[in-house]
Tab-separated table of C-alpha atoms and ligand atoms in Angstrom:
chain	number	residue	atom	x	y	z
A	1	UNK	CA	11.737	-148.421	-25.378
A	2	UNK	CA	8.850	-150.440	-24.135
A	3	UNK	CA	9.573	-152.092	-20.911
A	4	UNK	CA	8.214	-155.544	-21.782
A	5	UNK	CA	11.397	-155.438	-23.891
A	6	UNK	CA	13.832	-154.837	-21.304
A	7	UNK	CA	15.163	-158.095	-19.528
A	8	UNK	CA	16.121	-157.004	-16.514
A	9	UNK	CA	14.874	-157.467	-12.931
A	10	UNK	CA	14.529	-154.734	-10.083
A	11	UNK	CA	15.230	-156.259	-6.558
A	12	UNK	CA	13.429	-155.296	-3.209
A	13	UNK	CA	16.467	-156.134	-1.529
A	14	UNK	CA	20.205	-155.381	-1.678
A	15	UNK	CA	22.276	-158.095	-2.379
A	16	UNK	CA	23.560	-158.945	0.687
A	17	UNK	CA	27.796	-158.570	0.138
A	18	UNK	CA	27.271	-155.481	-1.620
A	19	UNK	CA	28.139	-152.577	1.658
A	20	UNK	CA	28.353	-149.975	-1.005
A	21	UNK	CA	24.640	-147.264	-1.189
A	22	UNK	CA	25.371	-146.413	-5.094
A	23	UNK	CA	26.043	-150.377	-5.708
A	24	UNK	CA	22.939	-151.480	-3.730
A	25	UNK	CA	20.635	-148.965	-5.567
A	26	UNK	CA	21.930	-149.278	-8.886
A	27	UNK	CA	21.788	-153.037	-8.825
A	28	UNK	CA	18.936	-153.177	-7.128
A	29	UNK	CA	17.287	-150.750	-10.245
A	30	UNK	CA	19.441	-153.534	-12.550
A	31	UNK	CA	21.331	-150.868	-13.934
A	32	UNK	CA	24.141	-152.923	-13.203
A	33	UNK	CA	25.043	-156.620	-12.436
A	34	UNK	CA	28.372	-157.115	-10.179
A	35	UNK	CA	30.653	-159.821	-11.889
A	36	UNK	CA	33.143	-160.137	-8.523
A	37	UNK	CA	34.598	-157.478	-5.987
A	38	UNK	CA	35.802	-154.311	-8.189
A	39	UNK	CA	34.076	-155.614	-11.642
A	40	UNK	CA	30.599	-154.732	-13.038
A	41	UNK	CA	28.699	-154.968	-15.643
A	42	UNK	CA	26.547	-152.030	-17.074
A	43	UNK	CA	23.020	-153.351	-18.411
A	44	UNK	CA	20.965	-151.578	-20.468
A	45	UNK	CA	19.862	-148.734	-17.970
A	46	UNK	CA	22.871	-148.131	-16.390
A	47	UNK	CA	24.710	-148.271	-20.152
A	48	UNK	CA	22.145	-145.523	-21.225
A	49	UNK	CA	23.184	-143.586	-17.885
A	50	UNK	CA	26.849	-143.715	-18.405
A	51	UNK	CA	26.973	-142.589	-21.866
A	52	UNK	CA	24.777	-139.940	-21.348
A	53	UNK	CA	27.530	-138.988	-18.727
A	54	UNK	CA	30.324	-139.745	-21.460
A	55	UNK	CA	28.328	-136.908	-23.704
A	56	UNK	CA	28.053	-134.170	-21.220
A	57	UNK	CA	32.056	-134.700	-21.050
A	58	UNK	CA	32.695	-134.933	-24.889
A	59	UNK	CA	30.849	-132.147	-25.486
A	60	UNK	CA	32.738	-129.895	-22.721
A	61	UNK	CA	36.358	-131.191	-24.015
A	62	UNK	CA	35.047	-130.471	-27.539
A	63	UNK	CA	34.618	-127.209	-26.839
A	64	UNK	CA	38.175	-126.931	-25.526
A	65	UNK	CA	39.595	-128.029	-28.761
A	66	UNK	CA	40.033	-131.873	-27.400
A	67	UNK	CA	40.129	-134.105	-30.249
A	68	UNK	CA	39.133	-137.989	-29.030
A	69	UNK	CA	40.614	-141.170	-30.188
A	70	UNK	CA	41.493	-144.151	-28.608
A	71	UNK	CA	43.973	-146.475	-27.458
A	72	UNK	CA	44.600	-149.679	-27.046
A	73	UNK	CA	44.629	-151.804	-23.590
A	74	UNK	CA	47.125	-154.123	-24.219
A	75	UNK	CA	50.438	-152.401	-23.323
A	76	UNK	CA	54.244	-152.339	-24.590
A	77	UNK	CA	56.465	-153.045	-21.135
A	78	UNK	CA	59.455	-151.135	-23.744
A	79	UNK	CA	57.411	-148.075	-24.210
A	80	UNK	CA	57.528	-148.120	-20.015
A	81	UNK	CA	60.497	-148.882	-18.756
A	82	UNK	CA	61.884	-146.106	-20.501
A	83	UNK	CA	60.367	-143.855	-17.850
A	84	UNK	CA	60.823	-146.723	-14.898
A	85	UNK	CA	56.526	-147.491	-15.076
A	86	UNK	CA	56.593	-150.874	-15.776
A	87	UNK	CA	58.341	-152.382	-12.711
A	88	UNK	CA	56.132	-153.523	-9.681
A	89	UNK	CA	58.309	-152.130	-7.231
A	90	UNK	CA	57.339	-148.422	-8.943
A	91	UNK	CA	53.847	-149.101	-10.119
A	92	UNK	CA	51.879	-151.871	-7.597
A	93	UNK	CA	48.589	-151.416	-9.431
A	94	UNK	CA	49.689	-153.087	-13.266
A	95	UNK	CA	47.605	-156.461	-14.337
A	96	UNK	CA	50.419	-158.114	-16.459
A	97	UNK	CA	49.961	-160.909	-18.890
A	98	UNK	CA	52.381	-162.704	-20.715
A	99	UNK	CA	52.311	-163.871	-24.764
A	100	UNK	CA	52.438	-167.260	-26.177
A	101	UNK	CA	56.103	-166.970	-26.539
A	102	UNK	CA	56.347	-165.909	-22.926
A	103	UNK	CA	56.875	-162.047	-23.493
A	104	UNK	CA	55.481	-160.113	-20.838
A	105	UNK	CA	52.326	-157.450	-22.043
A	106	UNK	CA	50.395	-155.255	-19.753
A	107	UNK	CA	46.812	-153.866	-19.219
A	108	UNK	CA	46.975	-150.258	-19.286
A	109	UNK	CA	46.201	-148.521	-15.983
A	110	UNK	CA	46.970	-145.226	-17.249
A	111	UNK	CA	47.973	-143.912	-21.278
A	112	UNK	CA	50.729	-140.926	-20.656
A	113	UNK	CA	53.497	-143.217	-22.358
A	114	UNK	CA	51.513	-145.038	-25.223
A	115	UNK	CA	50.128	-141.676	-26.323
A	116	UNK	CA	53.664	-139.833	-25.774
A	117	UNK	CA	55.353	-142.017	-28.183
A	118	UNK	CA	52.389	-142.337	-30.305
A	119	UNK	CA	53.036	-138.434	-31.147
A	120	UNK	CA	56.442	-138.752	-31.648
A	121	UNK	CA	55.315	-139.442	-35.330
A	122	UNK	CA	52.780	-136.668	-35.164
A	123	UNK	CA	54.752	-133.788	-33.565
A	124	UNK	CA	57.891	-132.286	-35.348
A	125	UNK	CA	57.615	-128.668	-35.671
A	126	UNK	CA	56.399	-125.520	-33.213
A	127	UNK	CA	53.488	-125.663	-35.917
A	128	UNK	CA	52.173	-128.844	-34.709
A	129	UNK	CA	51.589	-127.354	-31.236
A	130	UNK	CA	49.682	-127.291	-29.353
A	131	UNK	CA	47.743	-130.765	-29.429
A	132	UNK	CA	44.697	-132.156	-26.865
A	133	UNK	CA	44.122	-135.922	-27.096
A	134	UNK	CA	41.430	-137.430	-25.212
A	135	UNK	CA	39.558	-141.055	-24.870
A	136	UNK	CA	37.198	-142.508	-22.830
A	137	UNK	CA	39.034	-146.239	-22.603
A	138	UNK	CA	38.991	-149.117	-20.308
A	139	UNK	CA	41.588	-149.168	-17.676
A	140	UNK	CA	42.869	-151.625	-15.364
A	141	UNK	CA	43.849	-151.069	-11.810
A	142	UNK	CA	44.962	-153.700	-9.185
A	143	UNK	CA	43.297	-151.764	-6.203
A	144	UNK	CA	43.737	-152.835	-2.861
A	145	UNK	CA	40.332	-152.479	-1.522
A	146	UNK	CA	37.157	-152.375	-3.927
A	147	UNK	CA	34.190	-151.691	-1.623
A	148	UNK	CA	32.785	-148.900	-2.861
A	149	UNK	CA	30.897	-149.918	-5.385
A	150	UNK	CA	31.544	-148.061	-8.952
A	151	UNK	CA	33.225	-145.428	-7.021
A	152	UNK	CA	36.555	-147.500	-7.284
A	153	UNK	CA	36.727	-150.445	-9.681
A	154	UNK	CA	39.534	-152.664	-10.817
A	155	UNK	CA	38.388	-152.364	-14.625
A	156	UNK	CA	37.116	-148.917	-15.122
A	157	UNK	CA	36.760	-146.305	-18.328
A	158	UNK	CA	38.367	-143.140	-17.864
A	159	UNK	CA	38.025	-140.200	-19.838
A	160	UNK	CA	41.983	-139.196	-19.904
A	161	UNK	CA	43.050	-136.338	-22.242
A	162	UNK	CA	46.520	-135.371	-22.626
A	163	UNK	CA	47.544	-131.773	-23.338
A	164	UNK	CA	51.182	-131.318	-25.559
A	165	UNK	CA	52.166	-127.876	-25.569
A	166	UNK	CA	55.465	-125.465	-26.817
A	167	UNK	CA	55.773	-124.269	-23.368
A	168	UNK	CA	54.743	-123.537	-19.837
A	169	UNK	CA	52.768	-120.362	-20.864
A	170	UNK	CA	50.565	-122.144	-23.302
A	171	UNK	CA	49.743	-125.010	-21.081
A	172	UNK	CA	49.266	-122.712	-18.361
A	173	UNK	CA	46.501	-121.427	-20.736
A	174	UNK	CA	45.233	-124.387	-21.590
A	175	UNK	CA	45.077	-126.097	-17.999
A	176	UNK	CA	43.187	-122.917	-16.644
A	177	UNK	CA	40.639	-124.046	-19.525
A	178	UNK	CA	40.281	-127.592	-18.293
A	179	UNK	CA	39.681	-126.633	-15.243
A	180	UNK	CA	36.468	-124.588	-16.376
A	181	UNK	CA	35.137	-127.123	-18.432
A	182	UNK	CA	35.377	-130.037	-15.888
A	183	UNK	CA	33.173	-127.209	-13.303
A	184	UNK	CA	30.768	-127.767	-15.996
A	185	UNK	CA	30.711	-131.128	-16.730
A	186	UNK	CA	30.379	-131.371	-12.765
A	187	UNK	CA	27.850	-128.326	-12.941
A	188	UNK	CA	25.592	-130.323	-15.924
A	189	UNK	CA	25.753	-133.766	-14.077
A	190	UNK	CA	24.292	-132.251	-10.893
A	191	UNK	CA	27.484	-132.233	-8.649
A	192	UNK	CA	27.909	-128.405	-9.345
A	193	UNK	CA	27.251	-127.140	-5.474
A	194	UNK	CA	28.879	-130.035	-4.188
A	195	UNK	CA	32.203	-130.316	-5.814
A	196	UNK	CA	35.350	-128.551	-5.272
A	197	UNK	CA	38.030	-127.781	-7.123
A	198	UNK	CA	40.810	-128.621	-4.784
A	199	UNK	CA	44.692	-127.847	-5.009
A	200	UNK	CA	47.140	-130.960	-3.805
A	201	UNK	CA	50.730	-131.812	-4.767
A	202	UNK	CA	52.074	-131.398	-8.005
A	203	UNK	CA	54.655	-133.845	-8.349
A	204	UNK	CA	57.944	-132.687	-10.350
A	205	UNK	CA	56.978	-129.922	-12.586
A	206	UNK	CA	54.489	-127.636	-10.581
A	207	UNK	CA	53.750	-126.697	-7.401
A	208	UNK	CA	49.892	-128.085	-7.238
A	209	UNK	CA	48.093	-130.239	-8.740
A	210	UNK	CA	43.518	-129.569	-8.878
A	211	UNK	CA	41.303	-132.212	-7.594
A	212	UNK	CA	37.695	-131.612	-8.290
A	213	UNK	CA	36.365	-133.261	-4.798
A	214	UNK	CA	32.380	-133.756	-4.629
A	215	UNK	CA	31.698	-133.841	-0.811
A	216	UNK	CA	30.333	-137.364	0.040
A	217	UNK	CA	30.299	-139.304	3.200
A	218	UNK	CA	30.826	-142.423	1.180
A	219	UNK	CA	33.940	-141.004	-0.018
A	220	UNK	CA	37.400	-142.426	1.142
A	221	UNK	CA	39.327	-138.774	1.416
A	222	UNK	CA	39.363	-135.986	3.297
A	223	UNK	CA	39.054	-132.270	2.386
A	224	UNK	CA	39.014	-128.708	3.261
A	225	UNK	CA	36.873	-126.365	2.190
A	226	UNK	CA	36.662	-122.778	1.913
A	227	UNK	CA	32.986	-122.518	0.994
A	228	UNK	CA	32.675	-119.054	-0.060
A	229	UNK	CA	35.838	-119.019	-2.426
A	230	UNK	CA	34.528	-122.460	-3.303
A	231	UNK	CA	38.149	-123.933	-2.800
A	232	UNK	CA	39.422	-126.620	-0.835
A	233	UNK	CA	42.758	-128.217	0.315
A	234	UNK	CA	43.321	-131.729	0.170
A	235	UNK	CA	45.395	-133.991	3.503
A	236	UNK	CA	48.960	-134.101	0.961
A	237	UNK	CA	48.855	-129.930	1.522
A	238	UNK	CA	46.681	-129.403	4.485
A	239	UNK	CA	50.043	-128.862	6.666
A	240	UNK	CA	51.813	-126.934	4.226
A	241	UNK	CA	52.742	-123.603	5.263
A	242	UNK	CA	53.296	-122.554	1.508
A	243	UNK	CA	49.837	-123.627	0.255
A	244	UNK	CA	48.286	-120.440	2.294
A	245	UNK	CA	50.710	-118.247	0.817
A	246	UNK	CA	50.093	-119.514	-2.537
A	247	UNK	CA	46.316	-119.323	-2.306
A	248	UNK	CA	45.644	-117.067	0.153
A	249	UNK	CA	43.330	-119.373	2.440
A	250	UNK	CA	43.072	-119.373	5.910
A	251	UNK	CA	43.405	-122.639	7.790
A	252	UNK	CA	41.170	-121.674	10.849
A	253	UNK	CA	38.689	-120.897	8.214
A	254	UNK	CA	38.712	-124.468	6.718
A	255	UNK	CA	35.614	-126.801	7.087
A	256	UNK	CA	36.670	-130.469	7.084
A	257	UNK	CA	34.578	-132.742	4.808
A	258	UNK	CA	34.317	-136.516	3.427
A	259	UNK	CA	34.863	-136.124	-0.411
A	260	UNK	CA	35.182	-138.589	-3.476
A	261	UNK	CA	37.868	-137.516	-5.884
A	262	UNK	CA	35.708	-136.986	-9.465
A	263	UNK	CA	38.728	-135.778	-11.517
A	264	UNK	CA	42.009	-134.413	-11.743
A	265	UNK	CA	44.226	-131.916	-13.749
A	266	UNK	CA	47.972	-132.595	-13.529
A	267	UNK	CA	51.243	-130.549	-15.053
A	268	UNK	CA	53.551	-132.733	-16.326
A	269	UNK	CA	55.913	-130.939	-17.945
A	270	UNK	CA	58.556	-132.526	-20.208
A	271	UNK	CA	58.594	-135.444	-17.624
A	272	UNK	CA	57.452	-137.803	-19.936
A	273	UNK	CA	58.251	-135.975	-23.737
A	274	UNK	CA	62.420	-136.274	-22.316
A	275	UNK	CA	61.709	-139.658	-21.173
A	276	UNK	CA	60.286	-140.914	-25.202
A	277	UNK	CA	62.220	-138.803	-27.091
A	278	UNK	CA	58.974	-135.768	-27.821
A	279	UNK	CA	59.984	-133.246	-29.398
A	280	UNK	CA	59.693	-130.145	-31.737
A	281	UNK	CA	61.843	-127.705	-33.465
A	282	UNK	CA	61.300	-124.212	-32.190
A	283	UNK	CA	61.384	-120.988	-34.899
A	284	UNK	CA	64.873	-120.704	-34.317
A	285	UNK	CA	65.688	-124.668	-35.499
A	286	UNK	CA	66.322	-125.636	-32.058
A	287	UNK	CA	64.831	-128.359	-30.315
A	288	UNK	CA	62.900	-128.404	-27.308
A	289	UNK	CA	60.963	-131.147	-25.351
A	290	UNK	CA	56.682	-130.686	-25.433
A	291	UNK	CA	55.264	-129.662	-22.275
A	292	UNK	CA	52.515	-131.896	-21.282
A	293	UNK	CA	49.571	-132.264	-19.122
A	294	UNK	CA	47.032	-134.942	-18.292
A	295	UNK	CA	43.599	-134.344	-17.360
A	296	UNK	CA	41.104	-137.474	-15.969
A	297	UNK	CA	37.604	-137.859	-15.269
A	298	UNK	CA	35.905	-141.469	-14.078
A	299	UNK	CA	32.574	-141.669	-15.563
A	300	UNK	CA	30.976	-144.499	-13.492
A	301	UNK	CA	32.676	-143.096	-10.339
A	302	UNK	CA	31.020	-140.195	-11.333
A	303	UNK	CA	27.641	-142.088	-11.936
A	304	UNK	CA	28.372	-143.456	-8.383
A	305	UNK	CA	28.575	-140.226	-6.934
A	306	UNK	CA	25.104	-139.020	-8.350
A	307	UNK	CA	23.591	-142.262	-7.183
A	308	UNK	CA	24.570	-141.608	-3.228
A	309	UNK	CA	23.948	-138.295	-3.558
A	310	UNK	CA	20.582	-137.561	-4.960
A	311	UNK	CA	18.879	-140.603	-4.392
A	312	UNK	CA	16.037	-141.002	-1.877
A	313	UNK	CA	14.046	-143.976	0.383
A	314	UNK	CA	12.353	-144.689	-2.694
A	315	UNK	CA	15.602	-145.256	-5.040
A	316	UNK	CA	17.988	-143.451	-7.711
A	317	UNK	CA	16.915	-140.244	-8.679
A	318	UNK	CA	18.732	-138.700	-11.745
A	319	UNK	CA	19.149	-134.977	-13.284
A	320	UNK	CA	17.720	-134.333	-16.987
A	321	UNK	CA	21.089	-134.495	-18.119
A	322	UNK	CA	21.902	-137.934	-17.442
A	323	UNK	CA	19.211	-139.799	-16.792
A	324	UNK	CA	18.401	-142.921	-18.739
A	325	UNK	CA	15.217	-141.370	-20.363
A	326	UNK	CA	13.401	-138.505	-19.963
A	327	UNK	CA	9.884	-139.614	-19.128
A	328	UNK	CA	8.774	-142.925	-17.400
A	329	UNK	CA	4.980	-143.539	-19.101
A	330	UNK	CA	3.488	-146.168	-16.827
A	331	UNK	CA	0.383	-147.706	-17.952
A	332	UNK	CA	-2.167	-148.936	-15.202
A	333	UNK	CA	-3.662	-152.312	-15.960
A	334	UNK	CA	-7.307	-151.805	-17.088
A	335	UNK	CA	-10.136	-153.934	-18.722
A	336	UNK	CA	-10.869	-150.524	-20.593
A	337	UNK	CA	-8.650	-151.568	-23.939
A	338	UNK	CA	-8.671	-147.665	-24.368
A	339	UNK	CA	-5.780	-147.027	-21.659
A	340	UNK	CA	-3.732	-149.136	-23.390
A	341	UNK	CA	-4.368	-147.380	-27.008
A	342	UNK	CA	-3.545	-144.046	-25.312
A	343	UNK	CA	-0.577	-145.241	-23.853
A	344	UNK	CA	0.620	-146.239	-27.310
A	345	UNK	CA	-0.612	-142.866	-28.854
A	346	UNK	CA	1.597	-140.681	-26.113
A	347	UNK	CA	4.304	-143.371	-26.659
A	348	UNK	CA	4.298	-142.382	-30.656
A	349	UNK	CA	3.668	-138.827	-30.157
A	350	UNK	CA	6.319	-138.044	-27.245
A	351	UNK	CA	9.241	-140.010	-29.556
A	352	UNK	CA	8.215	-138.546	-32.236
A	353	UNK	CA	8.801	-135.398	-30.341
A	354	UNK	CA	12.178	-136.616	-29.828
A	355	UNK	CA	11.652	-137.257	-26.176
A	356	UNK	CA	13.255	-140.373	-24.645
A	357	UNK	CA	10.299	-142.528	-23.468
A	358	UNK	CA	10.412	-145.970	-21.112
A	359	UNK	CA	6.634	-147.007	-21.728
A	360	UNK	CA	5.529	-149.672	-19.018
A	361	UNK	CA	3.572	-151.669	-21.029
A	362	UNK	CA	3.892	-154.670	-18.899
A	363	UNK	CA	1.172	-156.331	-17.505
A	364	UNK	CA	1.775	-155.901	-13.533
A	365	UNK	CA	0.064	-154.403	-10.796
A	366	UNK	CA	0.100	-150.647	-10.247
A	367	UNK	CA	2.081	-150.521	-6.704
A	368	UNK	CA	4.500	-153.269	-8.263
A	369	UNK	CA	5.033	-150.559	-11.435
A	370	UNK	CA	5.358	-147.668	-9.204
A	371	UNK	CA	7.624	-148.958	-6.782
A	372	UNK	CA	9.610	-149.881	-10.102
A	373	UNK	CA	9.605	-146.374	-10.959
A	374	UNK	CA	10.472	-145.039	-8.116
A	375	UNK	CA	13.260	-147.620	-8.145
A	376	UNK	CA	14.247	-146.377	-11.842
A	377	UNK	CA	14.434	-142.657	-10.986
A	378	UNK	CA	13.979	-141.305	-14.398
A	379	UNK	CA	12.716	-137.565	-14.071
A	380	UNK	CA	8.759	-137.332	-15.157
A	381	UNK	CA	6.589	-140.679	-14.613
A	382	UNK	CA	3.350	-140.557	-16.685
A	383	UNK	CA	0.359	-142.265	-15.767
A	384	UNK	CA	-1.703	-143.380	-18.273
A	385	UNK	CA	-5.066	-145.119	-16.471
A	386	UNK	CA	-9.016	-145.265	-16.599
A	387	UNK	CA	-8.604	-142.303	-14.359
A	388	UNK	CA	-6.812	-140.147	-16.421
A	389	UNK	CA	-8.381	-141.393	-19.780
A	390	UNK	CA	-11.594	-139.995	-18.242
A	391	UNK	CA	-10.707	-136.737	-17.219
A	392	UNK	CA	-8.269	-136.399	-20.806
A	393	UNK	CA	-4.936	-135.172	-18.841
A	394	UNK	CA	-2.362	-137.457	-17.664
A	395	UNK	CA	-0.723	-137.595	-14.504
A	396	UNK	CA	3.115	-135.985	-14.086
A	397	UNK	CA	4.684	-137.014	-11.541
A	398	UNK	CA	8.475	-135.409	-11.430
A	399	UNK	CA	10.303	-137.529	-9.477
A	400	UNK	CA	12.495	-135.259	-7.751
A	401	UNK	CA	10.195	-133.496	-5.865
A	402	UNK	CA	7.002	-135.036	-5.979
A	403	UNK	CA	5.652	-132.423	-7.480
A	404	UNK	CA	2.282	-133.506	-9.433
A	405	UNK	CA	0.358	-131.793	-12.497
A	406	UNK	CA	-2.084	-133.024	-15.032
A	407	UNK	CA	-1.598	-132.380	-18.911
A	408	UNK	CA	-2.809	-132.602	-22.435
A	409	UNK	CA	-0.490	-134.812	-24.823
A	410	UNK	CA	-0.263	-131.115	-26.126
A	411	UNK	CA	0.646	-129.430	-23.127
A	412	UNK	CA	3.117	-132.011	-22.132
A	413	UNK	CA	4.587	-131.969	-25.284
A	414	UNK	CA	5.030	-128.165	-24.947
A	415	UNK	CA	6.311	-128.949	-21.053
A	416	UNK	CA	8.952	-131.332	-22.188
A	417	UNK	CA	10.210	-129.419	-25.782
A	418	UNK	CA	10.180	-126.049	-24.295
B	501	ATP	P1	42.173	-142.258	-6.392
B	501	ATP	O1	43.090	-141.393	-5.581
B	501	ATP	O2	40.739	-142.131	-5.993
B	501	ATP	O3	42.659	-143.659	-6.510
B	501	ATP	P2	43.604	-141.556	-8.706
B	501	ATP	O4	44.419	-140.408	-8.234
B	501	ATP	O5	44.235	-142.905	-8.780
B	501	ATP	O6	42.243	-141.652	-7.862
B	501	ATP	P3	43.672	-140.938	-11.493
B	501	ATP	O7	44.647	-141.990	-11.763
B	501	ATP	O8	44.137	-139.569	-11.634
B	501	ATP	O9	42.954	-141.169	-10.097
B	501	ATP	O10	42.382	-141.155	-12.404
B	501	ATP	C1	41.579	-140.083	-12.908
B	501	ATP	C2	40.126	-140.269	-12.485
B	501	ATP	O11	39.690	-141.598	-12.751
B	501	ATP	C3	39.882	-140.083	-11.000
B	501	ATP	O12	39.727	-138.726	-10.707
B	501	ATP	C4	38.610	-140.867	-10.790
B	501	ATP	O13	37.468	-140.097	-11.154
B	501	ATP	C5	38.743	-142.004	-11.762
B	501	ATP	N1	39.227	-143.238	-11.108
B	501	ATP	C6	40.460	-143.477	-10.611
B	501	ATP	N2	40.559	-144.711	-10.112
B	501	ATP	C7	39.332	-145.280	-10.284
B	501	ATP	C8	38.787	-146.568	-9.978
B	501	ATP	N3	39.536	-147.516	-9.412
B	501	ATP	N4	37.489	-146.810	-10.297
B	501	ATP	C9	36.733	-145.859	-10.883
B	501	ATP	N5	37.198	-144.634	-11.214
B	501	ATP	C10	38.470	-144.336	-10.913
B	502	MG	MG1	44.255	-144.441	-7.490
């Protein structure tokens, strides 16, 4: 993409009733534009961002035999009273709207009951089991207090997949799978040292419920860790005799931290299959209710997360993985109309390469496209001036570290494909 095409505007200065670091930055960058307190809008950087973050997660639940489709918003109040969800007095968080003909809808904050009766058409027979629906889909969320920037928003996707099993055994099997993939989703967006997996209460069917916490002083809970079995406690179990015996941690040996919650495994058991009428007819011809699970992951919180915590002085910096493209190709201003024929050479050869390229082809003044860059935090910056065109290497900047090397189109290419 060549920069002269993108519209938006970096900032020098934080907007000044934004208190939230991964807000400030990421507006700031114009990766995103804040519509009112809890609700943003992703612009063409920050879209790039989050759907590179959507991938890494597709690809992991993939791999665990999810199969992704997607809901609608608008809700059914039927489909939730039957399991006592759609009053206020149970649920404080719905956005409710009302028809022309004064029937009440609602904006879906979560999709357990939709997608529960949805399979009630899908799901007859043991052979139908075991099934793992996931989407990434907007939800809504009347929080209380929004000041965290994407971290918590009112209107936020969520990737939300929803395990139906024959029994306990088989979910057991497949929740100890979830659990792996979502270290690597955290592991391949950057967060791998830094987030726990982390047990707290279960609700009805089990014991515990997994958190995975990424340790952030932003973050608005508390946890703690046992850093060599990588494990942490969260406050609901902290004071529960029965979570030492379960896990074998020792409390004395507990380090207290600041965390954000990234995402969350839950056993539901037949909770909400009993409550919507789920259910399949064993070998024997008997039938049983399908023991569920729900698993959720929030992208932009996630985003959020990567923003506070790998960004420096200068502005974001983003891992490989997610970044908005690979390589940054600023172009100096010259009178020498060479700089600007090389630029479009490396431009051509580096996407032909199939290398994501951002190619400043603006006409601005070097400190004013560097500070921009640093501001951007995409992963190698290339400088294409006089300077370089006379020595025939360019200048690679990785913006992580600083770290600086000069290359051949060639050698580059070879750098960035190998
Ligand atoms: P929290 O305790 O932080 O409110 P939650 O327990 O309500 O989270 P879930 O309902 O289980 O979260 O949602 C699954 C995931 O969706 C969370 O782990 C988080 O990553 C993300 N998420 C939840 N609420 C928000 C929000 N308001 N804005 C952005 N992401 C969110
Ligand atoms: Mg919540």
């Amino acid at each position: 993409m060549k920069q002269s095409h993108l519209f938006t505007k970096t900032r020098r200065e934080a907007p000044k009733d934004e208190v939230s670091k991964n807000a400030q930055l990421l507006i700031r960058a114009g990766y995103i534009h804040k519509e009112m307190a809890g609700v943003y809008d992703f612009l063409p950087l920050g879209l790039r961002t989050f759907e590179k973050v959507l991938n890494v997660i597709r690809e992991e639940m993939n791999k665990i035999g999810g199969v992704e489709l997607h809901l609608s918003a608008l809700q059914n109040p039927e489909t939730w009273a039957k399991t006592d969800r759609w009053s206020d007095e149970n649920v404080d968080a719905w956005f409710k709207t009302k028809l022309k003909n004064g029937a009440e809808l609602g904006l879906g904050f979560t999709h357990e009951e939709p997608l529960t009766a949805l399979m009630t058409e899908q799901i007859s027979s043991y052979k139908d089991l075991p099934v793992y629906a996931y989407q990434f889909q907007s939800k809504f969320r009347n929080e209380e207090r929004a000041k965290s920037g994407l971290m918590r928003t009112r209107e936020f996707v969520m990737k939300d997949l929803y395990s139906f099993s024959k029994d306990e055994a088989e979910h057991t099997k497949f929740y100890e799978q979830s659990s792996d993939a979502y270290g690597r989703v955290f592991e391949r967006v950057g967060l791998g040292d830094t987030t726990f997996k982390t047990f707290a209460s279960g609700g009805s069917f089990s014991k515990y419920s997994h958190e995975f916490q990424t340790v952030c002083d932003a973050g608005e809970d508390t946890i703690y860790i046992d850093d060599e079995r990588k494990l942490a406690l969260n406050k609901e179990v902290y004071d529960d005799p029965q979570v030492y015996e379960a896990t074998g941690l020792v409390k004395e040996n507990l380090r207290e931290a600041k965390s954000v919650e990234v995402g969350n495994i839950f056993t539901l058991g037949t909770r909400f299959s009993e409550a919507l009428g789920l259910s399949y007819k064993n070998e024997a011809g008997e039938s049983v209710p399908v023991f569920m699970g729900s698993y959720g992951i929030g992208p932009a919180r996630l985003m959020a997360v990567v923003a506070e915590l790998l960004s420096d002085d200068k502005g974001l910096v983003w891992p490989e993985s997610i970044a908005p493209f690979r390589v940054h190709l600023v172009e100096l201003p010259s009178d020498n109309e060479e700089v600007s024929k090389e630029a479009a050479e490396l431009y051509r050869e580096l996407t032909e390469a199939g290398i994501e390229v951002l190619w400043d082809d603006r006409e601005a003044r070097a400190g004013e496209k560097f500070a921009d860059s640093d501001l951007f935090g995409i992963p190698l910056r290339v400088v294409v001036s006089e300077k370089t065109l006379a020595a025939g290497k360019f200048e690679c900047v990785e913006r992580a570290s600083g770290h600086t090397t000069h290359k051949s189109i060639s050698e580059l290419i070879g750098h960035l494909t190998a």
